[in-house]
């Protein structure tokens, strides 16, 4: 019994659960009688005590339960599942006359086998709905039902074929082959084995049978003659490269200066920001730093915001660090995740590249955390709880190990840069591109000057620039932050727009599926031909998504090879990587995509980037809209001219006077920062305050609203000046749940923030103790993005 081991307990009506020991007490609690632990399931802890402390901090800071943190942190196949088992009642007579046909079938099988699992009952009755039958059998005293915990993780094994050591002696082997008289097929199989063992080393049973064309029976014959032997061994599900360190590059003078500055800053401070322009070679600096920590015996966590980024970076880092590095994200299956978990815990995996969930892995000797593209909102978990920001949580987690944190970005968040100004974080700037390549030229295309009515997807200037790039055998990226074909359809007669039945949003037309889809709840509807308001058939497609741009580009450039990179086109485990490799190999000329093409990808032959609809980025109702718009446009422009500096960026926009466009055109982050920090100070937004948003959800609009007003009244006594609302968000109904919100702006005072969180939790208990509001979901969200 020790913290971190899984144990078996019975709660409720004989329902078995697996839990994790957090702490061992020497005295029984006075307030309740604890349940007995039935069984200790692990010989050693599945996680480390430091993780339990980290979970406790996460639950407290982000206002959720430690159980919710555990659900997010632990791979599903380390969570044991409870399985129902039917057990024959020995005191029951064998008179089955009172049973129905289905009950009789199960009872007869039970009498013979004594125990049946739920899936066996389902197979017997050829039905998944077996609970009514089981209920009747229990009522009639035929059986008892009990629960058993089932281990989900299964070690992968493979059968290897080995030669009897007797025949390692060449004379003995020659004698065997020369005196062979019968079973020619077995002889062929043996010769095939000998050939494979020389060419490939280890011989797997499945590979031997496939390559030799032999049968399992022929192999069994050789085994029975004690010529060959079968050896079942455990095998990794994920291919592991040989462990080696091969740093085959030298840093440029500017990179070397930045590298040495980072070392100096991390000697004094725990956190340092590397602010390097796009294509400045930040990844090479990371690699050199990783090499140092690897040599000192420490582990390194390298975090990226998107799975799409991991495939290109992992190939570069595997080239440098071979089998020392592993990758971890949500596309891995549950068994693969358990294997990575165990290798990190044992210290076998020294470098881990992953998305935000990699923060929960049980590191043994963590020395360095790299948070690349630290400004990215994808680091923030939205649903379900814990709603943590992986960048901020990584800084706390690293402090528990006395580890260092390096934040990297070409466009840092305002909060991070402010922390550097306040001397809380170290700051290192790298303001020139690798090999002193120029930053791309950015041209603004004023859509209001074009003769076409309404929005235009491809301006004549953009079409001409694409044509020039293709003639130069260069590649093009077109960025549009909307997927689908058309964001909405509108009736040309009465103006009615098809809405989602479950959400207060319009439906997006996806031409490939010929369906209308909701991007909030995922519901899909057949394409409407008739207006439900006026009965006309005059639907007009408004605006454009990536699907339509891909089609328009194909019409303009029929000879070009075009691909699309968005959520719809890269859903599979390896789809991201396959598409990125095709683009790297120049087998794609034009790549159309959403934010997936923006962040951190490195393509040598791209010399043109087109931002198709900048207005859509600049016109959100959010205090971070200017910061986000600058980050997106600067990041996507950074994909151009990375190798030779001949990059060009065309920004199509109607509101050409927007101040952010001038900052983007000049590649001037500091000008944006000073503009934003002045506004944030004036209106009381982060980094000068801390935000907590409280969300109320219910199927009945008035109940969500009432609960929000009760919360507001409860908070007024202490936080009237800091609380705003209740109000409905822009999208006020999602998945048939109406939404109301309260936004609380708190001073940067730990005691005041703690007091507010405590009062929110108390008010939540008071509201939900009222039967009327018990079903209202109340979600506190600390540091919303």
XYZ file of C-alpha atoms in Angstrom:
785
model
C 0.000 0.000 0.000
C 1.580 3.250 -1.148
C 0.517 6.467 -2.911
C 0.122 6.007 -6.665
C -0.988 2.349 -6.692
C -4.404 1.298 -7.970
C -6.746 -0.439 -5.526
C -10.129 -2.144 -5.778
C -13.090 -0.958 -3.719
C -16.842 -1.671 -3.646
C -19.186 1.335 -3.713
C -22.956 1.406 -3.927
C -24.711 -1.857 -4.748
C -21.722 -4.169 -5.009
C -20.293 -2.096 -7.855
C -16.531 -2.494 -8.050
C -14.287 0.448 -8.826
C -10.561 1.001 -9.241
C -9.122 4.019 -7.457
C -5.643 5.470 -6.900
C -4.222 5.942 -3.404
C -3.470 9.636 -2.870
C -2.396 9.523 0.767
C -2.113 7.020 3.623
C -3.510 8.116 7.011
C -2.683 6.558 10.387
C -6.077 7.385 11.925
C -9.574 6.633 10.637
C -11.601 9.697 9.601
C -14.110 10.794 12.230
C -16.808 12.090 9.846
C -17.528 8.858 7.942
C -16.795 5.132 7.915
C -14.400 4.372 5.067
C -14.968 1.452 2.706
C -12.595 -1.483 2.793
C -9.950 -1.895 0.116
C -10.548 -5.339 -1.379
C -7.395 -5.681 -3.389
C -4.146 -3.868 -4.237
C -3.831 -4.057 -8.007
C -0.214 -2.940 -8.576
C 3.129 -4.116 -7.246
C 4.491 -0.594 -7.753
C 2.806 2.809 -8.317
C 1.466 3.560 -11.808
C 2.287 7.233 -11.272
C 4.549 9.381 -9.129
C 3.723 11.243 -5.921
C 4.688 14.498 -7.668
C 1.866 13.937 -10.131
C -0.647 13.609 -7.291
C 0.515 16.969 -5.922
C 0.259 18.435 -9.444
C -3.306 17.089 -9.787
C -4.220 18.719 -6.478
C -2.882 22.085 -7.670
C -4.680 21.796 -11.038
C -7.990 20.966 -9.353
C -7.650 23.899 -6.951
C -6.508 26.488 -9.523
C -8.888 25.494 -12.333
C -11.844 24.826 -9.983
C -12.639 21.186 -10.663
C -12.345 17.889 -8.781
C -9.183 15.796 -8.564
C -11.223 12.948 -10.035
C -11.800 15.019 -13.186
C -8.050 15.665 -13.398
C -7.394 11.924 -12.993
C -9.832 11.107 -15.816
C -7.948 13.479 -18.145
C -4.476 12.425 -17.008
C -4.494 8.626 -16.845
C -4.646 6.627 -20.126
C -8.011 4.890 -20.449
C -6.412 1.435 -20.493
C -4.906 2.015 -17.051
C -8.434 2.632 -15.740
C -9.919 -0.764 -14.943
C -13.472 -1.411 -16.088
C -16.077 -3.229 -14.023
C -17.586 -6.297 -15.698
C -20.809 -8.083 -14.672
C -20.587 -11.853 -14.143
C -23.545 -14.250 -13.697
C -22.915 -17.030 -11.178
C -25.044 -20.202 -10.978
C -27.108 -20.542 -7.785
C -26.130 -24.019 -6.467
C -29.275 -24.233 -4.316
C -31.515 -23.857 -7.365
C -33.272 -27.013 -8.618
C -32.877 -28.058 -12.245
C -36.610 -27.531 -12.902
C -36.692 -24.820 -15.585
C -40.432 -25.033 -16.365
C -41.070 -21.481 -15.098
C -38.541 -19.941 -17.475
C -39.105 -18.303 -20.857
C -37.188 -19.546 -23.920
C -34.383 -16.985 -23.557
C -34.190 -17.516 -19.793
C -33.964 -21.288 -20.353
C -31.056 -20.911 -22.824
C -29.043 -18.824 -20.333
C -29.963 -21.025 -17.330
C -28.908 -24.209 -19.135
C -25.547 -22.680 -20.069
C -25.081 -21.427 -16.507
C -25.778 -24.857 -15.022
C -23.048 -26.333 -17.232
C -20.394 -23.549 -16.974
C -21.289 -22.155 -13.492
C -20.269 -18.634 -14.612
C -21.112 -16.478 -17.618
C -19.812 -13.046 -18.571
C -22.130 -10.415 -19.997
C -20.691 -10.697 -23.522
C -21.217 -14.494 -23.417
C -24.913 -13.998 -22.556
C -25.191 -11.535 -25.463
C -23.686 -14.140 -27.823
C -26.010 -16.876 -26.544
C -29.113 -14.772 -27.170
C -27.690 -12.998 -30.269
C -28.802 -9.703 -28.759
C -27.198 -6.775 -26.945
C -30.356 -6.113 -24.876
C -29.991 -8.907 -22.294
C -30.647 -6.996 -19.068
C -34.398 -7.868 -18.852
C -33.528 -11.582 -19.125
C -30.801 -11.312 -16.453
C -33.184 -9.403 -14.144
C -35.783 -12.196 -14.413
C -33.170 -14.912 -13.778
C -32.016 -13.105 -10.599
C -35.639 -12.660 -9.426
C -36.323 -16.395 -10.010
C -33.241 -17.392 -8.032
C -31.398 -18.973 -10.968
C -28.211 -16.913 -10.521
C -26.423 -14.143 -8.660
C -24.712 -11.181 -10.317
C -21.360 -9.915 -9.145
C -18.807 -7.471 -10.474
C -15.209 -8.104 -11.476
C -12.580 -5.530 -12.430
C -11.067 -6.192 -15.814
C -7.605 -4.999 -16.907
C -7.946 -3.260 -20.274
C -4.275 -3.049 -21.197
C -2.879 -6.083 -22.995
C 0.814 -6.523 -23.640
C 1.497 -7.121 -27.318
C 3.308 -10.388 -27.983
C 4.856 -11.846 -31.104
C 6.035 -15.399 -31.771
C 9.639 -15.655 -32.917
C 11.130 -18.759 -34.557
C 14.582 -19.832 -33.366
C 16.833 -22.731 -34.312
C 17.501 -25.411 -31.703
C 20.918 -24.398 -30.203
C 22.134 -27.934 -31.031
C 22.217 -26.931 -34.711
C 24.269 -23.788 -34.141
C 27.152 -26.189 -34.737
C 27.644 -26.112 -38.532
C 28.626 -29.816 -38.672
C 25.431 -30.865 -36.899
C 23.340 -28.633 -39.196
C 25.068 -30.024 -42.320
C 24.447 -33.577 -41.108
C 20.750 -32.771 -40.573
C 20.318 -31.296 -44.059
C 22.337 -34.027 -45.827
C 20.435 -36.892 -44.191
C 16.986 -35.349 -44.766
C 14.816 -37.890 -46.619
C 11.148 -37.075 -46.079
C 8.798 -34.079 -45.771
C 10.212 -31.896 -48.592
C 7.904 -28.992 -47.637
C 9.384 -28.936 -44.156
C 12.856 -28.924 -45.743
C 11.870 -25.875 -47.846
C 10.557 -24.157 -44.741
C 13.774 -24.853 -42.809
C 15.885 -23.475 -45.677
C 13.674 -20.374 -45.820
C 14.206 -19.915 -42.065
C 17.983 -20.217 -42.415
C 17.974 -17.655 -45.224
C 15.829 -15.167 -43.276
C 17.854 -15.548 -40.090
C 21.017 -14.612 -42.023
C 19.482 -11.660 -43.883
C 17.162 -10.248 -41.200
C 18.482 -11.614 -37.909
C 15.359 -12.322 -35.881
C 12.602 -14.301 -37.626
C 8.933 -13.710 -36.788
C 6.529 -16.639 -37.279
C 4.023 -14.681 -39.400
C 6.784 -13.310 -41.656
C 8.374 -16.740 -42.091
C 5.108 -18.414 -43.120
C 4.256 -15.556 -45.494
C 7.645 -15.441 -47.239
C 8.099 -19.223 -47.441
C 4.506 -19.999 -48.492
C 4.436 -22.739 -45.825
C 1.578 -23.683 -43.516
C 1.380 -23.585 -39.724
C 1.149 -27.397 -39.733
C 4.501 -27.702 -41.526
C 6.090 -25.354 -38.980
C 4.495 -27.381 -36.161
C 6.152 -30.504 -37.629
C 9.605 -28.922 -37.388
C 8.877 -27.825 -33.824
C 7.762 -31.338 -32.836
C 11.011 -32.721 -34.323
C 12.836 -30.242 -32.027
C 14.597 -28.614 -34.999
C 12.912 -25.214 -34.621
C 11.560 -23.640 -31.441
C 8.882 -21.007 -30.885
C 9.583 -18.130 -28.518
C 6.737 -15.777 -27.550
C 8.053 -12.323 -26.618
C 6.505 -8.985 -25.707
C 6.847 -6.377 -28.445
C 6.443 -2.598 -28.609
C 3.430 -1.354 -30.534
C 5.400 1.722 -31.573
C 8.546 1.232 -33.617
C 11.642 2.327 -31.702
C 14.753 3.637 -33.463
C 18.306 2.887 -32.242
C 19.407 5.313 -29.511
C 21.928 7.812 -30.866
C 22.724 11.532 -30.784
C 23.768 13.026 -34.130
C 23.681 16.823 -34.201
C 24.830 17.412 -37.778
C 24.558 21.210 -37.934
C 26.257 24.285 -36.495
C 24.431 27.315 -35.185
C 24.755 30.611 -37.026
C 26.412 33.484 -35.086
C 22.973 34.941 -34.248
C 21.644 31.533 -33.131
C 24.793 30.878 -31.065
C 24.388 34.227 -29.319
C 20.729 33.444 -28.575
C 21.657 29.955 -27.316
C 24.253 31.317 -24.896
C 21.830 34.044 -23.740
C 19.171 31.398 -22.997
C 21.646 29.438 -20.868
C 22.517 32.615 -18.941
C 18.859 33.543 -18.439
C 17.886 30.018 -17.275
C 20.759 30.082 -14.774
C 19.048 33.064 -13.107
C 15.343 32.481 -13.830
C 13.152 29.391 -14.128
C 11.339 30.609 -17.251
C 12.746 32.232 -20.392
C 11.059 33.451 -23.574
C 12.814 32.978 -26.922
C 11.234 35.616 -29.159
C 12.484 34.678 -32.619
C 11.016 35.815 -35.938
C 9.641 33.144 -38.270
C 12.356 30.972 -39.891
C 14.992 32.236 -37.436
C 15.980 28.640 -36.587
C 14.435 28.262 -33.124
C 14.179 24.472 -33.548
C 17.973 24.148 -33.967
C 18.469 26.095 -30.734
C 15.983 23.785 -28.990
C 17.934 20.755 -30.297
C 21.246 22.071 -28.921
C 19.623 22.749 -25.554
C 18.023 19.284 -25.498
C 21.434 17.736 -26.202
C 22.867 19.391 -23.071
C 20.041 18.151 -20.832
C 20.259 14.671 -22.367
C 23.970 14.506 -21.531
C 23.213 15.495 -17.917
C 20.793 12.539 -17.564
C 17.619 14.641 -17.521
C 14.335 14.188 -19.392
C 12.950 16.864 -21.736
C 9.312 17.631 -22.537
C 8.850 19.432 -25.891
C 5.266 20.704 -26.177
C 3.450 21.756 -29.350
C -0.097 23.129 -29.599
C -1.306 20.999 -32.529
C -0.950 17.349 -33.539
C -0.418 18.655 -37.093
C 2.931 20.134 -36.024
C 4.298 17.003 -34.364
C 4.815 14.944 -37.538
C 7.305 17.334 -39.173
C 9.163 18.166 -35.958
C 9.454 14.494 -34.886
C 11.244 13.584 -38.129
C 13.811 16.339 -37.531
C 14.335 15.425 -33.882
C 14.525 11.677 -34.602
C 17.342 12.460 -37.008
C 19.175 14.180 -34.133
C 18.204 11.952 -31.174
C 17.079 8.602 -32.645
C 15.316 6.304 -30.163
C 15.758 8.693 -27.229
C 12.656 10.585 -28.384
C 9.001 9.516 -28.368
C 5.761 11.218 -29.350
C 2.454 11.383 -27.412
C -0.942 12.769 -28.439
C -4.636 11.884 -28.632
C -4.417 10.064 -31.994
C -2.559 7.135 -30.356
C -4.727 4.178 -29.368
C -5.178 3.374 -25.631
C -2.616 0.529 -25.564
C 0.025 2.672 -27.290
C -0.526 5.410 -24.716
C 0.028 2.981 -21.834
C 3.336 1.861 -23.377
C 4.559 5.464 -23.741
C 3.379 6.199 -20.161
C 5.448 3.282 -18.817
C 8.564 4.232 -20.820
C 8.444 7.828 -19.564
C 7.926 6.567 -15.999
C 10.916 4.211 -16.208
C 13.115 6.906 -17.744
C 13.645 4.895 -20.944
C 12.091 7.730 -22.976
C 14.326 10.736 -22.435
C 12.710 13.256 -24.797
C 8.934 13.461 -25.183
C 7.292 15.452 -27.968
C 3.581 15.981 -27.455
C 0.464 18.122 -27.331
C -1.011 19.470 -24.077
C -1.963 16.035 -22.644
C 1.752 15.060 -22.531
C 2.020 17.262 -19.445
C 0.349 14.485 -17.414
C 3.014 11.843 -18.114
C 4.968 10.458 -15.099
C 8.413 11.958 -15.726
C 11.216 10.510 -13.651
C 13.924 13.191 -14.048
C 12.364 16.186 -15.818
C 14.992 18.850 -16.487
C 13.576 21.049 -19.266
C 10.167 21.915 -20.705
C 10.019 23.594 -24.122
C 6.661 25.197 -24.957
C 6.809 26.027 -28.666
C 4.278 28.486 -30.156
C 3.480 29.424 -26.548
C 0.864 31.995 -27.598
C -1.419 29.402 -29.163
C -4.971 29.171 -27.717
C -4.947 25.406 -28.422
C -2.915 24.997 -25.214
C -6.125 25.801 -23.331
C -8.415 22.825 -22.674
C -12.074 23.778 -23.191
C -14.225 20.724 -22.411
C -14.364 18.646 -20.311
C -12.691 19.696 -17.037
C -9.933 20.372 -16.102
C -10.007 23.536 -18.238
C -6.284 24.101 -17.876
C -3.815 26.120 -19.907
C -0.951 23.706 -20.629
C 1.601 26.529 -20.942
C 0.813 27.909 -17.475
C 0.424 24.447 -15.943
C 3.792 23.396 -17.430
C 5.498 26.279 -15.623
C 4.066 25.102 -12.287
C 4.801 21.417 -13.023
C 8.429 22.218 -13.943
C 8.871 24.110 -10.651
C 8.055 20.880 -8.777
C 11.113 19.239 -10.412
C 13.333 22.349 -10.219
C 13.216 22.102 -14.019
C 13.548 25.014 -16.453
C 10.957 26.233 -18.969
C 11.729 27.723 -22.380
C 8.811 29.436 -24.118
C 9.233 29.979 -27.861
C 7.315 32.104 -30.345
C 7.587 34.523 -33.245
C 4.456 36.258 -31.900
C 4.413 35.914 -28.084
C 1.236 36.422 -26.102
C 0.810 39.852 -24.525
C 0.754 38.267 -21.036
C 4.058 36.433 -21.582
C 5.853 39.491 -22.966
C 4.532 41.557 -20.057
C 6.018 39.002 -17.623
C 9.366 39.476 -19.403
C 9.108 43.261 -19.018
C 8.389 42.779 -15.317
C 11.589 40.649 -15.023
C 9.522 37.600 -13.996
C 10.727 35.715 -17.097
C 14.007 35.978 -18.957
C 13.884 37.311 -22.534
C 16.080 36.423 -25.523
C 15.358 37.976 -28.933
C 16.394 36.538 -32.305
C 15.366 39.138 -34.847
C 16.991 37.803 -38.020
C 16.077 34.811 -40.152
C 18.473 31.885 -40.579
C 21.195 32.737 -43.128
C 19.994 36.370 -42.946
C 17.103 35.647 -45.308
C 14.687 38.596 -45.627
C 11.215 38.521 -44.114
C 8.492 38.286 -46.797
C 7.031 41.432 -48.359
C 3.390 41.924 -47.377
C 0.955 43.617 -49.782
C -2.599 44.623 -48.900
C -5.290 44.033 -51.554
C -8.275 46.375 -51.026
C -11.361 44.321 -51.910
C -13.579 47.445 -51.943
C -11.783 48.651 -55.069
C -12.632 45.535 -57.053
C -15.558 45.779 -59.482
C -17.214 42.508 -58.307
C -20.242 42.800 -56.049
C -20.087 41.027 -52.678
C -17.123 39.071 -51.379
C -14.560 37.766 -53.810
C -12.435 34.727 -52.979
C -9.580 35.185 -55.436
C -8.679 38.714 -56.528
C -6.983 39.272 -59.908
C -3.753 40.218 -58.067
C -3.771 36.940 -56.122
C -4.507 34.883 -59.246
C -1.640 36.604 -61.095
C 0.767 36.000 -58.165
C -0.200 32.294 -57.980
C 0.428 31.982 -61.720
C 3.898 33.538 -61.350
C 4.802 31.180 -58.486
C 3.729 28.098 -60.429
C 5.808 29.229 -63.435
C 8.838 29.533 -61.140
C 8.179 25.935 -59.896
C 7.459 27.306 -56.432
C 4.673 26.374 -53.993
C 1.707 28.391 -52.700
C -0.236 28.367 -49.409
C -3.739 29.879 -49.285
C -5.105 30.527 -45.790
C -8.822 30.752 -45.032
C -9.961 30.312 -41.446
C -13.289 28.691 -42.366
C -13.750 25.088 -43.395
C -16.554 23.762 -45.582
C -17.765 25.093 -48.932
C -20.060 27.942 -47.949
C -20.475 29.201 -44.339
C -24.208 29.632 -44.871
C -27.022 29.515 -47.432
C -29.622 32.266 -47.639
C -33.003 32.315 -49.356
C -32.784 34.881 -52.160
C -36.521 35.600 -51.850
C -37.142 36.142 -48.108
C -33.665 36.052 -46.523
C -34.242 32.916 -44.382
C -31.033 31.048 -43.396
C -31.134 27.330 -42.435
C -30.241 27.035 -38.708
C -29.110 24.080 -36.607
C -31.938 22.507 -34.597
C -29.681 22.110 -31.545
C -27.653 25.349 -31.646
C -28.322 29.000 -32.403
C -25.996 29.062 -35.407
C -26.333 28.806 -39.166
C -25.390 25.610 -40.984
C -22.291 25.325 -43.174
C -22.621 23.747 -46.609
C -20.107 20.929 -47.266
C -20.135 20.178 -50.976
C -18.098 16.936 -50.779
C -20.780 15.333 -48.586
C -23.571 17.444 -50.166
C -24.863 18.136 -46.656
C -25.321 21.001 -44.215
C -23.284 20.712 -41.005
C -23.186 22.442 -37.627
C -19.616 23.155 -36.536
C -20.689 23.430 -32.888
C -22.546 20.171 -32.198
C -21.545 18.166 -35.287
C -25.121 17.573 -36.472
C -25.547 16.942 -40.179
C -28.607 17.660 -42.350
C -29.549 16.940 -45.974
C -29.163 19.868 -48.370
C -32.352 21.939 -48.499
C -33.928 22.662 -51.881
C -37.015 24.491 -50.593
C -37.119 27.470 -48.206
C -39.046 26.514 -45.049
C -40.187 30.132 -44.603
C -41.529 31.062 -48.058
C -41.382 27.877 -50.147
C -39.085 29.259 -52.846
C -36.169 27.311 -54.332
C -33.861 30.297 -54.649
C -30.956 29.576 -52.273
C -27.774 31.653 -52.557
C -24.391 30.483 -51.222
C -22.789 33.189 -49.094
C -19.100 33.631 -48.370
C -16.575 30.808 -48.867
C -14.680 28.146 -46.945
C -11.588 26.086 -47.750
C -13.577 23.631 -49.848
C -14.821 26.352 -52.205
C -11.389 27.987 -52.467
C -9.894 24.607 -53.393
C -12.517 24.310 -56.170
C -11.962 27.877 -57.449
C -8.187 27.392 -57.547
C -8.629 24.102 -59.450
C -10.790 25.938 -62.025
C -8.177 28.693 -62.438
C -5.170 26.344 -62.505
C -6.316 22.972 -63.868
C -2.732 21.714 -64.289
C -1.735 22.455 -60.687
C -1.698 19.781 -57.979
C -3.936 21.094 -55.193
C -4.649 19.777 -51.679
C -6.657 20.940 -48.692
C -5.612 20.786 -45.035
C -8.421 21.243 -42.542
C -10.337 19.256 -39.925
C -12.435 17.531 -42.606
C -9.518 16.347 -44.742
C -7.057 15.097 -42.090
C -9.060 13.097 -39.555
C -6.998 9.884 -39.628
C -4.037 9.052 -37.382
C -1.434 9.545 -40.145
C -3.341 11.928 -42.473
C -1.505 15.048 -41.231
C 1.890 13.486 -41.741
C 1.052 12.061 -45.180
C -0.163 15.443 -46.464
C 2.795 17.364 -45.006
C 5.259 14.901 -46.568
C 3.591 15.243 -49.977
C 3.954 19.030 -49.723
C 7.586 18.739 -48.556
C 8.346 16.480 -51.539
C 6.812 19.106 -53.881
C 4.125 16.694 -55.031
C 1.570 19.394 -54.179
C 1.739 22.857 -55.772
C -1.004 24.707 -53.876
C -2.082 23.957 -50.295
C -5.379 25.447 -49.097
C -5.927 25.307 -45.353
C -7.203 26.649 -42.054
C -5.056 27.388 -38.967
C -3.391 23.992 -39.438
C -1.139 25.492 -42.149
C -0.217 28.508 -40.025
C 1.787 27.175 -37.116
C 5.435 26.256 -37.261
C 5.520 24.206 -40.468
C 8.712 24.544 -42.492
C 8.582 24.321 -46.317
C 11.576 25.451 -48.378
C 9.835 26.011 -51.720
C 6.883 28.192 -50.630
C 7.295 31.712 -52.001
C 3.671 32.918 -51.901
C 1.105 32.987 -49.102
C -2.401 34.322 -49.688
C -4.634 35.353 -46.771
C -7.979 35.075 -48.511
C -10.275 36.810 -46.001
C -8.484 38.923 -43.374
C -11.770 40.637 -42.387
C -12.975 37.329 -40.939
C -9.968 37.315 -38.583
C -10.181 40.992 -37.573
C -13.872 41.176 -36.665
C -14.391 38.952 -33.596
C -16.000 40.280 -30.402
C -13.126 39.443 -28.064
C -10.608 41.607 -26.215
C -7.787 39.505 -27.730
C -8.983 39.980 -31.333
C -6.102 42.287 -32.376
C -3.482 40.070 -30.756
C -4.927 36.908 -32.348
C -5.296 38.505 -35.781
C -1.680 39.695 -35.724
C -0.448 36.274 -34.583
C -2.374 34.411 -37.282
C -1.357 36.713 -40.125
C 2.286 36.997 -39.033
C 2.561 33.228 -38.513
C 1.025 32.348 -41.898
C 3.177 34.950 -43.645
C 6.202 33.294 -42.035
C 5.666 30.208 -44.210
C 6.841 32.199 -47.270
C 10.438 32.617 -48.477
C 12.033 30.632 -45.652
C 14.953 29.424 -47.764
C 15.817 32.178 -50.246
C 13.959 35.225 -48.912
C 11.929 35.643 -52.099
C 8.663 35.452 -50.163
C 5.488 37.402 -50.849
C 2.305 37.644 -48.794
C -0.978 38.986 -50.204
C -3.665 39.980 -47.702
C -7.182 40.386 -49.121
C -9.222 42.713 -46.885
C -12.007 45.301 -47.053
C -11.169 47.241 -43.861
C -7.723 48.432 -44.970
C -7.502 51.107 -42.219
C -7.437 48.550 -39.387
C -4.329 49.313 -37.254
C -3.293 45.636 -36.994
C -2.658 45.505 -40.755
C 0.048 48.142 -40.410
C 1.763 46.116 -37.659
C 1.609 42.978 -39.813
C 2.936 44.798 -42.864
C 5.952 46.012 -40.848
C 6.393 42.641 -39.045
C 6.400 44.790 -35.900
C 5.389 42.785 -32.813
C 6.570 45.456 -30.356
C 4.334 48.093 -31.936
C 1.357 45.738 -31.581
C 2.364 44.934 -27.990
C 2.493 48.592 -26.910
C -0.832 49.280 -28.685
C -2.494 46.314 -26.929
C -0.957 46.836 -23.484
C -2.259 50.427 -23.389
C -5.808 49.245 -24.194
C -5.622 46.385 -21.670
C -4.447 48.761 -18.922
C -7.243 51.233 -19.712
C -10.060 48.661 -19.745
C -8.768 46.310 -17.031
C -7.975 43.140 -18.979
C -5.107 40.637 -18.541
C -2.236 40.927 -17.796
C -3.483 43.606 -15.360
C -6.337 41.463 -14.072
C -7.249 37.797 -13.733
C -10.460 36.568 -15.380
C -12.918 33.929 -14.181
C -15.902 33.160 -16.378
C -18.857 31.268 -14.888
C -21.087 29.525 -17.445
C -24.661 28.327 -16.763
C -26.209 25.680 -19.031
C -29.721 24.223 -19.146
C -32.279 23.029 -21.667
C -34.719 25.632 -20.264
C -33.520 29.153 -20.998
C -35.216 30.736 -17.976
C -33.661 28.260 -15.514
C -30.128 28.998 -16.739
C -30.891 32.738 -16.531
C -32.367 32.494 -13.018
C -29.387 30.496 -11.733
C -26.987 33.084 -13.206
C -28.856 35.938 -11.468
C -28.808 34.085 -8.134
C -25.034 33.608 -8.476
C -24.629 37.301 -9.326
C -26.626 38.326 -6.247
C -24.487 36.046 -4.083
C -21.249 37.543 -5.426
C -22.388 41.185 -5.187
C -21.589 41.534 -1.474
C -17.864 40.983 -2.039
C -17.307 41.351 -5.804
C -19.921 43.787 -7.140
C -17.366 46.047 -8.850
C -15.462 43.145 -10.411
C -18.476 41.169 -11.736
C -20.068 41.704 -15.141
C -23.344 40.140 -16.293
C -25.203 37.876 -16.360
C -25.358 38.004 -20.154
C -25.876 35.618 -23.040
C -22.813 34.853 -25.185
C -22.821 35.464 -28.959
C -23.844 31.827 -29.522
C -26.367 31.373 -26.715
C -27.527 27.790 -27.375
C -25.263 24.790 -28.091
C -26.436 21.140 -28.130
C -29.874 22.236 -26.923
C -28.364 23.853 -23.836
C -29.012 27.575 -23.311
C -26.009 29.531 -22.046
C -25.631 32.461 -19.661
C -22.323 33.882 -18.436
C -20.826 35.989 -15.670
C -17.369 37.481 -16.214
C -15.321 38.430 -13.145
C -12.250 40.682 -13.481
C -10.071 40.296 -10.400
C -6.964 42.215 -9.345
C -3.688 40.263 -9.361
C -4.051 39.497 -5.653
C -3.778 35.805 -4.670
C -5.950 36.209 -1.542
C -8.674 38.051 -3.428
C -8.657 35.449 -6.237
C -8.829 32.592 -3.689
C -11.728 34.282 -1.901
C -13.628 34.669 -5.171
C -13.127 31.012 -6.121
C -14.340 29.924 -2.677
C -17.475 32.089 -2.966
C -18.223 30.750 -6.476
C -17.983 27.178 -5.133
C -20.206 28.050 -2.146
C -22.801 29.748 -4.341
C -22.772 26.740 -6.690
C -23.611 24.429 -3.756
C -26.395 26.797 -2.599
C -27.927 27.024 -6.108
C -27.800 23.283 -6.781
C -29.224 22.431 -3.352
C -32.452 23.997 -4.630
C -34.383 21.252 -6.433
C -35.431 23.719 -9.154
C -31.806 24.334 -10.229
C -30.285 20.927 -9.503
C -30.035 20.113 -13.204
C -28.413 23.448 -14.131
C -24.772 22.870 -15.113
C -22.463 25.500 -13.586
C -18.951 25.668 -15.079
C -16.257 27.956 -13.636
C -13.487 28.679 -16.167
C -10.273 30.199 -14.786
C -8.213 32.275 -17.257
C -10.576 31.789 -20.237
C -9.140 32.366 -23.727
